[in-house]
Amino acid sequence: MTRTVLKFGGTSVASKDALEHLVAIVRDLAGERVVVVSATAGTTDALHEAARAAEAGDADRAERIVRGLEAAHVRLAAAVGLQDAPGSEVERLTERAVSLLRSVAILHECTARTLDAIVAYGERVSAPLVAGLLHAHGVTAEPVSAEGLIVTDGAFGHANPLMGPTAERARRDLVPRLRAGAVPVVTGYIAATAEGVTTTLGRGGSDYSAAVLAAALGADELRIYTDVSGVMSADPRIVADAAPLAAISYAEAAELSYFGAKVIHPRTVLPAIEARIPVRILNTFAPADHGTTITAEPVVDGSVVKATTSLGGLGLITVQGAGMSGVPGFAARVFDTTAAERVSVLMISQSSSENSICLVVPKESTDRLRRALERMFSVELQRHDVERVTVEAPVAIVAAVGEGMRGTPGVAARVFGALGRGKVNVVAIAQGSSELNISLVVQEAQREAAVRAIHDEFDARH
Ligand code: ADP
Ligand code: ASP
Ligand code: MG
């Protein structure tokens, strides 16, 4: 009997239309099925906002937000013809979230651990709703909280699943249900430590939950249902005629998500890939579409740049000075500073003359990092060995990704030619050592133009 894990994202559980598609997809699939669900679209964001309001002492606003979510879920349940059981479950969960938020407001403090307990509300309410609906359509389904299933370390907000204990629990709790023909509907995103304290796997983490469960259960396939027909050649909101890619390698998918293609989360599908489980990205609203298969091995299909992606909200810091060339340990001191300031660096580039080094970091961290670098190099700045530390913000990283770039001459020339014709000014360049991406920095205002220019250049249909 085949065993499939099906994950449905936020928009795939947030409307009557979406839920009707979901029911048909699950009902019509033969074999053993495990469903993993996200919170309804926007819910996790709203819970974060409630937590921030509570932390600032505004318990009333926090409560209003959660009551709003409660009402939305009750309305959604009613829209799909469910009235009783899920309503009371939502009520119980809402009271719990409201109490947590009140405590946060009293303390004026929301730790990562408390935040996880609060945001867990989203998936805790969506799973019973989906299970109830499947049940109403003749599918024996049961909501299951992943808090009893996926065991993680205690890194609240971005916890790491422990495969050994998770596999054990999955075998113990899910396999008997599957054998009996039931469909477990598991909460995505949330998990718990071995002691039972709620954790979350990071934003967008439901994909991760699904991949972990697929690996733990030795599934035959992992299907990630979303609101687009697979991984596209560009963000469909930027490039209107972006097309779904039939297949991409895991390495390409990882590069794409690293540089902002939010359709799949970087580390999320790795457990499934490592377990050699085929992963497919499919469209809930057009389930017959082919979707995208993510493969462990590179896909050779003659394409060069397969997809173009971008990541905004960044700042570029340049440390510059003629006296820097040949000074040993210079780069090390730059990175010691970023590490001490706990700033994550998305991209680095050093000019060949060695007299400048550029770092791309989140925009919020740029001023803090600039001041820290000025302190680190205060002596060199006085001596003019370091001329200046400059900031350019807001900027965006635009990346062209494709296995076919490896060893294909002239790709960079085509990228820059296209940008030139599109009147996009390139602020900095970096080629990853992987050779399957070229990434460059542009001003935020030119981000979309840059994505379109590169996408059009490598679009085989043009
Ligand atoms: P879900 O809630 O189902 O997990 P997400 O919002 O996390 O869905 O991811 C799907 C969205 O990712 C799409 O609606 C699309 O707007 C966006 N996206 C960005 N880049 C890409 C891309 N290259 N291919 C497909 N979708 C992309
Ligand atoms: N609900 C969570 C989030 O919005 C997890 C997910 O949707 O994958 O980040
Ligand atoms: Mg997602």
Coordinates of C-alpha atoms and ligand atoms in Angstrom, one line a residue:
M1 CA 0.0 0.0 0.0
T2 CA 1.4 3.4 -0.9
R3 CA 1.9 5.9 1.9
T4 CA 1.6 9.6 1.0
V5 CA 2.1 12.7 3.2
L6 CA 0.1 15.7 1.9
K7 CA 0.8 19.1 3.3
F8 CA -1.6 22.0 2.8
G9 CA -0.4 25.6 3.3
G10 CA -2.1 28.6 4.7
T11 CA -4.2 29.6 1.7
S12 CA -5.1 26.0 1.0
V13 CA -7.0 25.8 4.3
A14 CA -8.3 29.4 4.5
S15 CA -11.5 29.4 2.4
K16 CA -14.5 27.3 1.5
D17 CA -13.2 26.9 -2.0
A18 CA -9.7 25.7 -0.8
L19 CA -11.2 23.3 1.7
E20 CA -13.5 21.8 -0.9
H21 CA -10.5 21.1 -3.1
L22 CA -8.6 19.7 -0.1
V23 CA -11.3 17.3 0.7
A24 CA -11.5 16.0 -2.9
I25 CA -7.7 15.6 -3.1
V26 CA -7.5 13.6 0.1
R27 CA -10.6 11.6 -0.6
D28 CA -9.6 10.6 -4.1
L29 CA -6.1 9.5 -3.3
A30 CA -5.7 5.8 -2.8
G31 CA -3.5 4.3 -0.1
E32 CA -2.4 5.5 3.3
R33 CA -2.6 9.3 3.8
V34 CA -1.2 11.6 6.4
V35 CA -2.4 15.2 6.1
V36 CA -0.3 18.1 7.6
V37 CA -1.9 21.5 7.8
S38 CA -0.7 25.1 8.3
A39 CA -2.6 27.7 10.1
T40 CA -5.0 29.6 7.9
A41 CA -3.3 32.3 5.8
G42 CA -2.5 35.4 7.9
T43 CA -3.2 33.8 11.2
T44 CA 0.4 33.2 12.3
D45 CA 1.2 36.8 11.4
A46 CA -1.8 38.1 13.4
L47 CA -0.7 36.0 16.4
H48 CA 2.8 37.6 16.2
E49 CA 1.1 41.0 16.2
A50 CA -1.0 40.1 19.2
A51 CA 2.1 39.0 21.0
R52 CA 3.8 42.3 20.2
A53 CA 0.8 44.2 21.4
A54 CA 0.7 42.2 24.7
E55 CA 4.4 42.7 25.2
A56 CA 3.9 46.5 24.9
G57 CA 1.2 46.1 27.6
D58 CA -1.8 46.4 25.4
A59 CA -3.7 43.3 26.5
D60 CA -7.0 44.6 25.0
R61 CA -5.6 44.9 21.5
A62 CA -4.0 41.5 21.8
E63 CA -7.3 40.0 22.9
R64 CA -9.2 41.7 20.1
I65 CA -6.8 40.2 17.6
V66 CA -7.3 36.7 18.9
R67 CA -11.1 37.1 19.1
G68 CA -11.0 38.2 15.5
L69 CA -9.2 35.0 14.6
E70 CA -11.7 33.0 16.6
A71 CA -14.6 34.6 14.7
A72 CA -12.9 34.0 11.4
H73 CA -12.5 30.3 12.1
V74 CA -16.0 29.9 13.4
R75 CA -17.2 31.6 10.2
L76 CA -15.0 29.4 8.0
A77 CA -16.3 26.2 9.8
A78 CA -19.9 27.4 9.3
A79 CA -19.2 28.2 5.6
V80 CA -18.2 24.6 5.0
G81 CA -21.2 23.3 6.9
L82 CA -19.5 22.5 10.2
Q83 CA -21.2 23.8 13.3
D84 CA -20.7 21.9 16.5
A85 CA -17.5 20.3 17.6
P86 CA -14.9 22.5 16.0
G87 CA -16.6 25.6 17.5
S88 CA -16.1 24.5 21.0
E89 CA -12.5 23.4 20.3
V90 CA -11.8 26.9 18.9
E91 CA -13.4 28.4 22.0
R92 CA -11.2 26.4 24.4
L93 CA -8.0 27.2 22.4
T94 CA -9.0 30.9 22.2
E95 CA -9.4 31.2 26.0
R96 CA -6.0 29.6 26.4
A97 CA -4.3 32.0 24.0
V98 CA -6.0 35.0 25.6
S99 CA -4.7 34.0 29.1
L100 CA -1.2 33.6 27.7
L101 CA -1.4 37.0 26.1
R102 CA -2.7 38.6 29.4
S103 CA 0.3 37.1 31.2
V104 CA 2.6 38.6 28.6
A105 CA 0.9 42.0 29.0
I106 CA 1.4 41.9 32.8
L107 CA 5.0 40.9 32.5
H108 CA 5.7 43.2 29.5
E109 CA 7.9 40.3 28.3
C110 CA 7.4 37.7 25.7
T111 CA 10.1 35.1 25.6
A112 CA 10.7 32.9 22.5
R113 CA 9.2 30.0 24.5
T114 CA 6.0 32.0 25.3
L115 CA 5.7 33.2 21.7
D116 CA 5.8 29.6 20.5
A117 CA 3.0 28.7 22.9
I118 CA 0.9 31.6 21.6
V119 CA 1.5 31.1 17.9
A120 CA 0.7 27.4 18.2
Y121 CA -2.9 28.5 18.3
G122 CA -3.0 28.8 14.5
E123 CA -2.3 25.2 13.7
R124 CA -4.1 23.9 16.7
V125 CA -7.4 25.4 15.4
S126 CA -6.9 24.5 11.7
A127 CA -6.2 20.8 12.2
P128 CA -9.5 20.0 13.9
L129 CA -11.4 22.0 11.4
V130 CA -9.8 20.1 8.5
A131 CA -10.3 16.8 10.2
G132 CA -13.9 17.6 11.0
L133 CA -14.5 18.5 7.4
L134 CA -12.9 15.3 6.0
H135 CA -15.0 13.3 8.4
A136 CA -18.2 15.1 7.3
H137 CA -17.3 13.9 3.8
G138 CA -16.9 10.3 4.7
V139 CA -13.1 10.2 5.2
T140 CA -12.2 8.7 8.6
A141 CA -10.0 11.5 9.8
E142 CA -8.6 12.5 13.2
P143 CA -6.8 15.7 14.3
V144 CA -3.4 15.0 15.8
S145 CA -1.2 17.6 17.5
A146 CA 2.4 17.3 16.4
E147 CA 3.4 18.3 20.0
G148 CA 3.1 14.6 20.8
L149 CA 4.7 13.5 17.6
I150 CA 7.6 15.7 16.5
V151 CA 10.3 15.9 19.2
T152 CA 12.7 18.8 19.0
D153 CA 15.5 20.5 20.9
G154 CA 14.7 23.6 22.9
A155 CA 15.6 26.2 20.2
F156 CA 12.3 28.0 20.5
G157 CA 11.2 29.8 17.4
H158 CA 13.4 27.6 15.2
A159 CA 13.6 24.2 16.8
N160 CA 15.4 21.3 15.3
P161 CA 13.5 18.0 15.0
L162 CA 15.2 14.9 16.6
M163 CA 14.7 12.2 14.0
G164 CA 15.2 9.2 16.3
P165 CA 12.4 9.9 18.9
T166 CA 10.2 11.4 16.2
A167 CA 10.3 8.2 14.1
E168 CA 9.6 6.2 17.2
R169 CA 6.5 8.2 18.0
A170 CA 5.3 8.3 14.4
R171 CA 5.5 4.5 14.2
R172 CA 3.7 4.2 17.5
D173 CA 1.0 6.8 17.1
L174 CA 0.4 7.2 13.3
V175 CA 1.1 3.8 11.8
P176 CA -1.7 2.0 13.7
R177 CA -4.1 4.7 12.6
L178 CA -3.0 4.4 9.0
R179 CA -3.3 0.6 9.1
A180 CA -6.9 1.1 10.3
G181 CA -7.6 3.3 7.3
A182 CA -7.8 6.6 9.2
V183 CA -6.3 9.8 8.0
P184 CA -4.4 11.7 10.7
V185 CA -4.6 15.5 10.3
V186 CA -1.4 16.7 11.9
T187 CA -0.6 20.3 12.9
G188 CA 2.3 21.7 10.9
Y189 CA 4.8 24.1 12.3
I190 CA 4.5 23.2 15.9
A191 CA 6.3 20.4 17.9
A192 CA 7.5 19.9 21.4
T193 CA 10.6 19.1 23.4
A194 CA 11.0 15.7 24.9
E195 CA 9.6 17.2 28.1
G196 CA 6.5 18.3 26.2
V197 CA 7.1 22.1 26.0
T198 CA 5.7 23.5 22.8
T199 CA 8.2 24.6 20.1
T200 CA 7.9 25.8 16.5
L201 CA 10.1 25.0 13.5
G202 CA 10.5 28.5 12.1
R203 CA 8.2 30.5 9.8
G204 CA 6.9 28.5 6.9
G205 CA 7.8 25.5 9.0
S206 CA 4.8 23.3 8.1
D207 CA 6.7 22.0 5.0
Y208 CA 9.4 21.0 7.5
S209 CA 6.9 19.1 9.6
A210 CA 5.6 17.3 6.6
A211 CA 9.1 16.3 5.4
V212 CA 10.1 15.1 8.9
L213 CA 7.0 13.0 9.1
A214 CA 7.4 11.6 5.6
A215 CA 11.0 10.6 6.5
A216 CA 9.9 9.2 9.9
L217 CA 7.1 7.1 8.2
G218 CA 9.2 6.0 5.2
A219 CA 6.5 7.6 2.9
D220 CA 6.4 6.9 -0.8
E221 CA 5.8 10.5 -1.6
L222 CA 5.6 13.9 -0.1
R223 CA 3.2 16.3 -1.7
I224 CA 3.3 20.0 -0.8
Y225 CA 0.0 21.6 -1.8
T226 CA 0.1 25.4 -2.1
D227 CA -1.6 28.2 -4.1
V228 CA 0.6 28.0 -7.2
S229 CA 1.3 25.1 -9.6
G230 CA 4.8 24.4 -8.4
V231 CA 8.1 26.3 -8.2
M232 CA 8.0 29.0 -10.8
S233 CA 10.7 30.4 -12.9
A234 CA 10.2 33.7 -10.9
D235 CA 7.9 35.0 -8.2
P236 CA 4.6 35.2 -10.1
R237 CA 3.8 38.5 -8.3
I238 CA 6.8 40.0 -10.1
V239 CA 6.8 38.2 -13.4
A240 CA 3.4 37.7 -14.8
D241 CA 4.3 35.0 -17.3
A242 CA 6.6 33.0 -14.9
A243 CA 6.1 29.3 -15.6
P244 CA 6.1 26.4 -13.3
L245 CA 9.3 24.2 -13.5
A246 CA 8.6 20.5 -14.1
A247 CA 11.6 19.5 -12.0
I248 CA 14.4 21.1 -10.0
S249 CA 17.2 19.7 -8.0
Y250 CA 17.4 20.0 -4.3
A251 CA 20.4 22.3 -4.6
E252 CA 18.6 24.6 -7.0
A253 CA 15.6 24.7 -4.7
A254 CA 17.8 25.5 -1.7
E255 CA 19.4 28.4 -3.6
L256 CA 16.1 29.7 -4.6
S257 CA 14.6 29.7 -1.2
Y258 CA 17.8 31.2 0.3
F259 CA 17.4 34.1 -2.0
G260 CA 13.7 34.7 -1.3
A261 CA 11.5 32.3 -3.3
K262 CA 9.3 31.7 -0.4
V263 CA 7.4 28.9 -2.0
I264 CA 9.5 26.4 -0.1
H265 CA 11.5 26.9 3.1
P266 CA 15.3 26.2 2.8
R267 CA 16.0 23.2 5.1
T268 CA 12.4 22.0 5.0
V269 CA 12.4 19.3 2.4
L270 CA 15.9 18.0 3.2
P271 CA 14.7 15.1 5.5
A272 CA 12.6 13.8 2.7
I273 CA 15.3 14.2 0.1
E274 CA 17.8 12.5 2.3
A275 CA 15.4 9.6 2.7
R276 CA 15.1 9.5 -1.1
I277 CA 11.4 10.3 -0.9
P278 CA 10.1 12.1 -4.0
V279 CA 8.8 15.6 -3.2
R280 CA 6.2 17.4 -5.3
I281 CA 4.9 20.9 -5.1
L282 CA 1.3 21.0 -6.3
N283 CA -1.6 23.4 -6.6
T284 CA -4.6 22.8 -4.3
F285 CA -6.7 24.9 -6.6
A286 CA -5.6 23.1 -9.8
P287 CA -4.7 19.6 -8.5
A288 CA -4.4 18.1 -12.0
D289 CA -1.5 20.4 -12.9
H290 CA 1.9 18.7 -13.1
G291 CA 3.6 20.7 -10.4
T292 CA 7.3 20.6 -9.6
T293 CA 9.3 17.5 -8.6
I294 CA 12.3 18.2 -6.4
T295 CA 15.0 15.6 -7.1
A296 CA 18.1 14.6 -5.2
E297 CA 20.2 14.7 -8.4
P298 CA 20.7 17.6 -10.8
V299 CA 18.2 17.8 -13.6
V300 CA 19.8 18.1 -17.1
D301 CA 17.2 19.7 -19.3
G302 CA 19.3 22.1 -21.4
S303 CA 18.3 25.1 -19.5
V304 CA 20.9 27.6 -18.2
V305 CA 19.2 29.9 -15.8
K306 CA 16.2 28.1 -14.6
A307 CA 14.8 30.6 -12.2
T308 CA 15.3 34.2 -11.0
T309 CA 14.5 35.2 -7.4
S310 CA 15.0 38.2 -5.2
L311 CA 15.2 39.2 -1.6
G312 CA 14.5 42.8 -0.4
G313 CA 14.8 44.8 2.8
L314 CA 18.6 44.6 2.9
G315 CA 21.5 47.0 3.4
L316 CA 24.9 47.0 1.8
I317 CA 27.9 47.9 4.0
T318 CA 31.2 48.6 2.4
V319 CA 34.5 48.9 4.2
Q320 CA 36.9 50.7 1.9
G321 CA 40.4 51.9 2.0
A322 CA 43.7 51.7 0.0
G323 CA 45.6 50.8 3.1
M324 CA 43.7 47.6 3.5
S325 CA 45.3 45.7 0.7
G326 CA 47.5 42.9 1.9
V327 CA 46.8 43.6 5.6
P328 CA 46.5 40.0 7.0
G329 CA 43.5 39.3 9.2
F330 CA 41.5 42.2 7.8
A331 CA 38.5 40.1 6.6
A332 CA 38.7 38.1 9.8
R333 CA 38.2 41.3 11.8
V334 CA 35.2 42.3 9.7
F335 CA 33.6 38.9 10.4
D336 CA 34.5 38.9 14.0
T337 CA 32.5 42.1 14.2
T338 CA 29.5 40.7 12.4
A339 CA 29.6 37.7 14.7
A340 CA 29.9 39.8 17.9
E341 CA 26.9 41.9 16.7
R342 CA 25.0 38.7 15.8
V343 CA 24.2 40.1 12.3
S344 CA 23.5 37.5 9.7
V345 CA 25.4 38.1 6.5
L346 CA 23.6 37.2 3.3
M347 CA 26.3 37.9 0.8
I348 CA 29.9 38.9 0.7
S349 CA 32.1 40.3 -2.0
Q350 CA 35.6 41.5 -2.0
S351 CA 37.1 43.5 -4.8
S352 CA 40.1 41.9 -6.5
S353 CA 42.3 44.9 -5.6
E354 CA 41.4 44.0 -2.0
N355 CA 40.6 47.5 -1.1
S356 CA 37.0 47.0 -0.4
I357 CA 34.9 44.4 1.2
C358 CA 31.1 44.5 0.9
L359 CA 28.5 42.7 3.1
V360 CA 24.8 42.4 2.6
V361 CA 22.8 42.3 5.8
P362 CA 19.2 42.8 6.9
K363 CA 18.4 46.5 6.7
E364 CA 17.5 46.8 10.4
S365 CA 21.1 45.8 11.3
T366 CA 23.0 48.1 9.0
D367 CA 23.5 51.1 11.2
R368 CA 24.4 49.1 14.3
L369 CA 26.9 47.1 12.2
R370 CA 28.4 50.2 10.7
R371 CA 29.0 51.7 14.1
A372 CA 30.6 48.5 15.3
L373 CA 32.9 48.3 12.3
E374 CA 33.9 51.9 12.9
R375 CA 34.8 51.0 16.4
M376 CA 36.7 47.9 15.3
F377 CA 38.7 49.9 12.7
S378 CA 39.0 53.2 14.7
V379 CA 42.8 53.2 14.5
E380 CA 42.9 52.3 10.8
L381 CA 40.3 55.0 10.1
Q382 CA 42.4 57.6 11.9
R383 CA 45.4 56.5 9.9
H384 CA 43.3 56.5 6.7
D385 CA 44.2 52.9 6.0
V386 CA 40.5 52.4 6.1
E387 CA 38.9 55.3 4.2
R388 CA 35.3 54.9 5.2
V389 CA 32.5 52.5 6.2
T390 CA 29.5 53.2 4.0
V391 CA 25.9 52.1 4.0
E392 CA 23.6 51.8 1.1
A393 CA 20.0 50.9 1.9
P394 CA 17.5 49.7 1.0
V395 CA 18.9 47.3 -1.5
A396 CA 17.8 43.8 -2.7
I397 CA 19.7 40.7 -3.8
V398 CA 18.7 39.3 -7.1
A399 CA 19.8 35.8 -7.9
A400 CA 19.8 33.7 -11.1
V401 CA 19.8 30.0 -10.4
G402 CA 20.3 26.9 -12.5
E403 CA 22.5 23.8 -12.6
G404 CA 23.1 24.5 -16.3
M405 CA 25.2 27.5 -15.4
R406 CA 27.9 25.3 -14.2
G407 CA 30.5 25.3 -17.0
T408 CA 28.4 27.2 -19.4
P409 CA 30.5 30.2 -20.6
G410 CA 29.1 33.6 -21.0
V411 CA 26.2 33.4 -18.5
A412 CA 27.4 36.3 -16.4
A413 CA 27.8 38.4 -19.6
R414 CA 24.2 37.6 -20.6
V415 CA 23.0 38.5 -17.1
F416 CA 24.8 41.9 -17.1
G417 CA 23.8 42.6 -20.7
A418 CA 20.2 42.1 -19.9
L419 CA 20.4 44.3 -16.8
G420 CA 22.2 47.0 -18.8
R421 CA 19.5 47.0 -21.4
G422 CA 16.9 47.1 -18.6
K423 CA 18.7 50.2 -17.2
V424 CA 19.4 48.4 -13.9
N425 CA 22.4 49.6 -12.0
V426 CA 24.3 46.8 -10.3
V427 CA 25.6 47.9 -7.0
A428 CA 27.7 44.7 -6.1
I429 CA 28.2 41.2 -7.5
A430 CA 28.9 37.8 -6.0
Q431 CA 29.0 34.4 -7.5
G432 CA 28.4 31.5 -5.0
S433 CA 31.1 28.9 -5.0
S434 CA 28.4 26.4 -5.9
E435 CA 28.4 27.9 -9.5
L436 CA 24.7 27.4 -9.7
N437 CA 23.9 30.9 -8.9
I438 CA 24.9 34.4 -9.8
S439 CA 23.7 36.9 -7.3
L440 CA 23.9 40.7 -7.4
V441 CA 22.8 43.7 -5.4
V442 CA 20.5 46.4 -6.8
Q443 CA 18.7 49.3 -5.2
E444 CA 15.4 48.1 -3.8
A445 CA 13.5 50.4 -6.3
Q446 CA 15.1 48.4 -9.2
R447 CA 14.5 45.0 -7.8
E448 CA 11.5 44.0 -9.9
A449 CA 13.0 45.4 -13.1
A450 CA 16.1 43.4 -12.5
V451 CA 14.2 40.1 -11.9
R452 CA 12.2 40.7 -15.1
A453 CA 15.2 41.6 -17.2
I454 CA 17.1 38.4 -16.2
H455 CA 14.0 36.2 -16.4
D456 CA 13.2 37.5 -20.0
E457 CA 16.8 36.9 -21.1
F458 CA 16.8 33.2 -20.2
D459 CA 13.2 32.5 -21.0
A460 CA 13.3 29.8 -23.7
R461 CA 9.9 30.9 -25.0
H462 CA 11.1 34.3 -26.1
Ligands
ADP1 P1 1.9 28.1 1.6 O1 1.0 28.9 2.5 O2 1.1 27.2 0.8 O3 3.0 27.4 2.3 P2 3.6 30.2 0.7 O4 2.9 31.5 0.7 O5 4.5 29.8 1.8 O6 2.5 29.1 0.5 O7 4.3 30.0 -0.7 C1 3.7 30.1 -1.9 C2 3.9 31.5 -2.5 O8 5.2 31.7 -2.8 C3 3.2 31.7 -3.8 O9 1.9 32.1 -3.7 C4 4.0 32.8 -4.5 O10 3.4 34.0 -4.4 C5 5.3 32.8 -3.7 N1 6.5 32.6 -4.5 C6 7.7 33.3 -4.5 N2 8.6 32.9 -5.4 C7 8.0 31.8 -6.0 C8 8.5 31.0 -7.1 N3 9.7 31.1 -7.6 N4 7.7 30.0 -7.4 C9 6.4 29.8 -6.9 N5 6.0 30.6 -5.9 C10 6.7 31.6 -5.5
ASP2 N1 1.8 28.9 10.0 C1 3.2 29.0 10.0 C2 3.7 30.3 9.3 O1 2.9 31.1 8.8 C3 3.8 27.8 9.3 C4 3.5 27.6 7.8 O2 2.5 28.2 7.3 O3 4.2 26.8 7.2 O4 4.9 30.6 9.3
MG3 MG 4.9 28.1 3.1

